[in-house]
mmCIF file with all atom_site columns, C-alpha atoms in Angstrom:
data_model
loop_
_atom_site.group_PDB
_atom_site.id
_atom_site.type_symbol
_atom_site.label_atom_id
_atom_site.label_alt_id
_atom_site.label_comp_id
_atom_site.label_asym_id
_atom_site.label_entity_id
_atom_site.label_seq_id
_atom_site.pdbx_PDB_ins_code
_atom_site.Cartn_x
_atom_site.Cartn_y
_atom_site.Cartn_z
_atom_site.occupancy
_atom_site.B_iso_or_equiv
_atom_site.pdbx_formal_charge
_atom_site.auth_seq_id
_atom_site.auth_comp_id
_atom_site.auth_asym_id
_atom_site.auth_atom_id
_atom_site.pdbx_PDB_model_num
ATOM 1  C CA . UNK A 1 1  ? 77.297  -50.390 -46.510 1.00 75.00 ? 1  UNK A CA 1
ATOM 2  C CA . UNK A 1 2  ? 81.023  -50.604 -46.200 1.00 88.00 ? 2  UNK A CA 1
ATOM 3  C CA . UNK A 1 3  ? 83.374  -49.464 -48.923 1.00 87.00 ? 3  UNK A CA 1
ATOM 4  C CA . UNK A 1 4  ? 85.411  -52.113 -50.702 1.00 88.00 ? 4  UNK A CA 1
ATOM 5  C CA . UNK A 1 5  ? 89.068  -51.195 -50.227 1.00 91.00 ? 5  UNK A CA 1
ATOM 6  C CA . UNK A 1 6  ? 91.252  -53.667 -52.046 1.00 91.00 ? 6  UNK A CA 1
ATOM 7  C CA . UNK A 1 7  ? 94.393  -53.091 -54.075 1.00 94.00 ? 7  UNK A CA 1
ATOM 8  C CA . UNK A 1 8  ? 92.328  -53.381 -57.254 1.00 91.00 ? 8  UNK A CA 1
ATOM 9  C CA . UNK A 1 9  ? 89.727  -50.772 -56.266 1.00 90.00 ? 9  UNK A CA 1
ATOM 10 C CA . UNK A 1 10 ? 92.333  -48.367 -54.908 1.00 92.00 ? 10 UNK A CA 1
ATOM 11 C CA . UNK A 1 11 ? 94.373  -48.695 -58.099 1.00 94.00 ? 11 UNK A CA 1
ATOM 12 C CA . UNK A 1 12 ? 91.285  -47.957 -60.171 1.00 92.00 ? 12 UNK A CA 1
ATOM 13 C CA . UNK A 1 13 ? 90.494  -44.936 -57.996 1.00 92.00 ? 13 UNK A CA 1
ATOM 14 C CA . UNK A 1 14 ? 94.044  -43.615 -58.388 1.00 93.00 ? 14 UNK A CA 1
ATOM 15 C CA . UNK A 1 15 ? 93.876  -44.125 -62.153 1.00 94.00 ? 15 UNK A CA 1
ATOM 16 C CA . UNK A 1 16 ? 90.544  -42.345 -62.470 1.00 92.00 ? 16 UNK A CA 1
ATOM 17 C CA . UNK A 1 17 ? 91.679  -39.495 -60.229 1.00 93.00 ? 17 UNK A CA 1
ATOM 18 C CA . UNK A 1 18 ? 94.942  -39.019 -62.101 1.00 94.00 ? 18 UNK A CA 1
ATOM 19 C CA . UNK A 1 19 ? 93.196  -39.043 -65.483 1.00 94.00 ? 19 UNK A CA 1
ATOM 20 C CA . UNK A 1 20 ? 90.623  -36.466 -64.406 1.00 92.00 ? 20 UNK A CA 1
ATOM 21 C CA . UNK A 1 21 ? 93.287  -34.366 -62.682 1.00 91.00 ? 21 UNK A CA 1
ATOM 22 C CA . UNK A 1 22 ? 95.446  -34.219 -65.805 1.00 93.00 ? 22 UNK A CA 1
ATOM 23 C CA . UNK A 1 23 ? 92.458  -33.226 -67.923 1.00 93.00 ? 23 UNK A CA 1
ATOM 24 C CA . UNK A 1 24 ? 91.459  -30.520 -65.443 1.00 91.00 ? 24 UNK A CA 1
ATOM 25 C CA . UNK A 1 25 ? 94.995  -29.122 -65.220 1.00 92.00 ? 25 UNK A CA 1
ATOM 26 C CA . UNK A 1 26 ? 95.185  -28.910 -69.012 1.00 94.00 ? 26 UNK A CA 1
ATOM 27 C CA . UNK A 1 27 ? 91.854  -27.061 -69.210 1.00 94.00 ? 27 UNK A CA 1
ATOM 28 C CA . UNK A 1 28 ? 92.634  -24.702 -66.336 1.00 93.00 ? 28 UNK A CA 1
ATOM 29 C CA . UNK A 1 29 ? 96.107  -24.008 -67.715 1.00 93.00 ? 29 UNK A CA 1
ATOM 30 C CA . UNK A 1 30 ? 94.671  -23.211 -71.121 1.00 95.00 ? 30 UNK A CA 1
ATOM 31 C CA . UNK A 1 31 ? 92.171  -20.762 -69.651 1.00 94.00 ? 31 UNK A CA 1
ATOM 32 C CA . UNK A 1 32 ? 94.937  -19.149 -67.561 1.00 94.00 ? 32 UNK A CA 1
ATOM 33 C CA . UNK A 1 33 ? 97.161  -18.822 -70.629 1.00 94.00 ? 33 UNK A CA 1
ATOM 34 C CA . UNK A 1 34 ? 94.319  -17.336 -72.700 1.00 95.00 ? 34 UNK A CA 1
ATOM 35 C CA . UNK A 1 35 ? 93.410  -14.768 -70.052 1.00 94.00 ? 35 UNK A CA 1
ATOM 36 C CA . UNK A 1 36 ? 97.031  -13.789 -69.390 1.00 94.00 ? 36 UNK A CA 1
ATOM 37 C CA . UNK A 1 37 ? 97.807  -13.499 -73.100 1.00 94.00 ? 37 UNK A CA 1
ATOM 38 C CA . UNK A 1 38 ? 94.639  -11.544 -73.879 1.00 95.00 ? 38 UNK A CA 1
ATOM 39 C CA . UNK A 1 39 ? 95.331  -9.055  -71.097 1.00 94.00 ? 39 UNK A CA 1
ATOM 40 C CA . UNK A 1 40 ? 99.075  -8.997  -71.945 1.00 93.00 ? 40 UNK A CA 1
ATOM 41 C CA . UNK A 1 41 ? 100.055 -9.817  -68.371 1.00 91.00 ? 41 UNK A CA 1
ATOM 42 C CA . UNK A 1 42 ? 103.691 -10.227 -67.426 1.00 91.00 ? 42 UNK A CA 1
ATOM 43 C CA . UNK A 1 43 ? 105.644 -10.586 -64.208 1.00 92.00 ? 43 UNK A CA 1
ATOM 44 C CA . UNK A 1 44 ? 103.773 -9.838  -61.010 1.00 93.00 ? 44 UNK A CA 1
ATOM 45 C CA . UNK A 1 45 ? 100.362 -9.515  -62.641 1.00 93.00 ? 45 UNK A CA 1
ATOM 46 C CA . UNK A 1 46 ? 100.692 -12.988 -64.175 1.00 92.00 ? 46 UNK A CA 1
ATOM 47 C CA . UNK A 1 47 ? 101.747 -14.410 -60.804 1.00 93.00 ? 47 UNK A CA 1
ATOM 48 C CA . UNK A 1 48 ? 98.737  -12.849 -59.069 1.00 94.00 ? 48 UNK A CA 1
ATOM 49 C CA . UNK A 1 49 ? 96.449  -14.273 -61.749 1.00 93.00 ? 49 UNK A CA 1
ATOM 50 C CA . UNK A 1 50 ? 98.116  -17.666 -61.247 1.00 92.00 ? 50 UNK A CA 1
ATOM 51 C CA . UNK A 1 51 ? 97.378  -17.555 -57.515 1.00 93.00 ? 51 UNK A CA 1
ATOM 52 C CA . UNK A 1 52 ? 93.788  -16.544 -58.245 1.00 92.00 ? 52 UNK A CA 1
ATOM 53 C CA . UNK A 1 53 ? 93.475  -19.592 -60.516 1.00 92.00 ? 53 UNK A CA 1
ATOM 54 C CA . UNK A 1 54 ? 95.370  -21.919 -58.152 1.00 92.00 ? 54 UNK A CA 1
ATOM 55 C CA . UNK A 1 55 ? 93.067  -21.663 -55.144 1.00 92.00 ? 55 UNK A CA 1
ATOM 56 C CA . UNK A 1 56 ? 89.827  -22.854 -56.804 1.00 90.00 ? 56 UNK A CA 1
ATOM 57 C CA . UNK A 1 57 ? 91.825  -25.316 -58.908 1.00 92.00 ? 57 UNK A CA 1
ATOM 58 C CA . UNK A 1 58 ? 93.241  -27.009 -55.813 1.00 93.00 ? 58 UNK A CA 1
ATOM 59 C CA . UNK A 1 59 ? 89.749  -27.321 -54.353 1.00 93.00 ? 59 UNK A CA 1
ATOM 60 C CA . UNK A 1 60 ? 88.413  -28.720 -57.629 1.00 90.00 ? 60 UNK A CA 1
ATOM 61 C CA . UNK A 1 61 ? 91.196  -31.317 -57.784 1.00 92.00 ? 61 UNK A CA 1
ATOM 62 C CA . UNK A 1 62 ? 90.477  -32.397 -54.202 1.00 94.00 ? 62 UNK A CA 1
ATOM 63 C CA . UNK A 1 63 ? 86.796  -32.862 -55.068 1.00 94.00 ? 63 UNK A CA 1
ATOM 64 C CA . UNK A 1 64 ? 87.681  -34.873 -58.180 1.00 92.00 ? 64 UNK A CA 1
ATOM 65 C CA . UNK A 1 65 ? 89.967  -37.191 -56.206 1.00 92.00 ? 65 UNK A CA 1
ATOM 66 C CA . UNK A 1 66 ? 87.343  -37.715 -53.512 1.00 94.00 ? 66 UNK A CA 1
ATOM 67 C CA . UNK A 1 67 ? 84.647  -38.451 -56.099 1.00 92.00 ? 67 UNK A CA 1
ATOM 68 C CA . UNK A 1 68 ? 86.878  -40.975 -57.878 1.00 91.00 ? 68 UNK A CA 1
ATOM 69 C CA . UNK A 1 69 ? 87.619  -42.739 -54.590 1.00 92.00 ? 69 UNK A CA 1
ATOM 70 C CA . UNK A 1 70 ? 83.932  -42.851 -53.619 1.00 92.00 ? 70 UNK A CA 1
ATOM 71 C CA . UNK A 1 71 ? 82.883  -44.108 -57.052 1.00 91.00 ? 71 UNK A CA 1
ATOM 72 C CA . UNK A 1 72 ? 85.480  -46.853 -57.294 1.00 90.00 ? 72 UNK A CA 1
ATOM 73 C CA . UNK A 1 73 ? 85.053  -48.190 -53.748 1.00 90.00 ? 73 UNK A CA 1
ATOM 74 C CA . UNK A 1 74 ? 81.236  -48.147 -53.761 1.00 89.00 ? 74 UNK A CA 1
ATOM 75 C CA . UNK A 1 75 ? 79.896  -51.707 -53.407 1.00 87.00 ? 75 UNK A CA 1
ATOM 76 C CA . UNK A 1 76 ? 77.124  -50.982 -55.917 1.00 86.00 ? 76 UNK A CA 1
ATOM 77 C CA . UNK A 1 77 ? 79.734  -50.443 -58.653 1.00 79.00 ? 77 UNK A CA 1
ATOM 78 C CA . UNK A 1 78 ? 81.485  -53.757 -58.137 1.00 76.00 ? 78 UNK A CA 1
#
């Protein structure tokens, strides 16, 4: 089966991906803030924790965008 790639399906995929991305960034940011505040991290330690959170977060956001694209362009969902 071929994916349906029209302006409508691509717009829906972008909307779904952006919604899920915003929700994920809010949740990840809240967890980062809670951990940094609990451990009283400042300066370099907070930056290192941010990098530790950023790497898996970037991967997660890529997966979310790919899943939204696959779901919205799947012919079975049309």
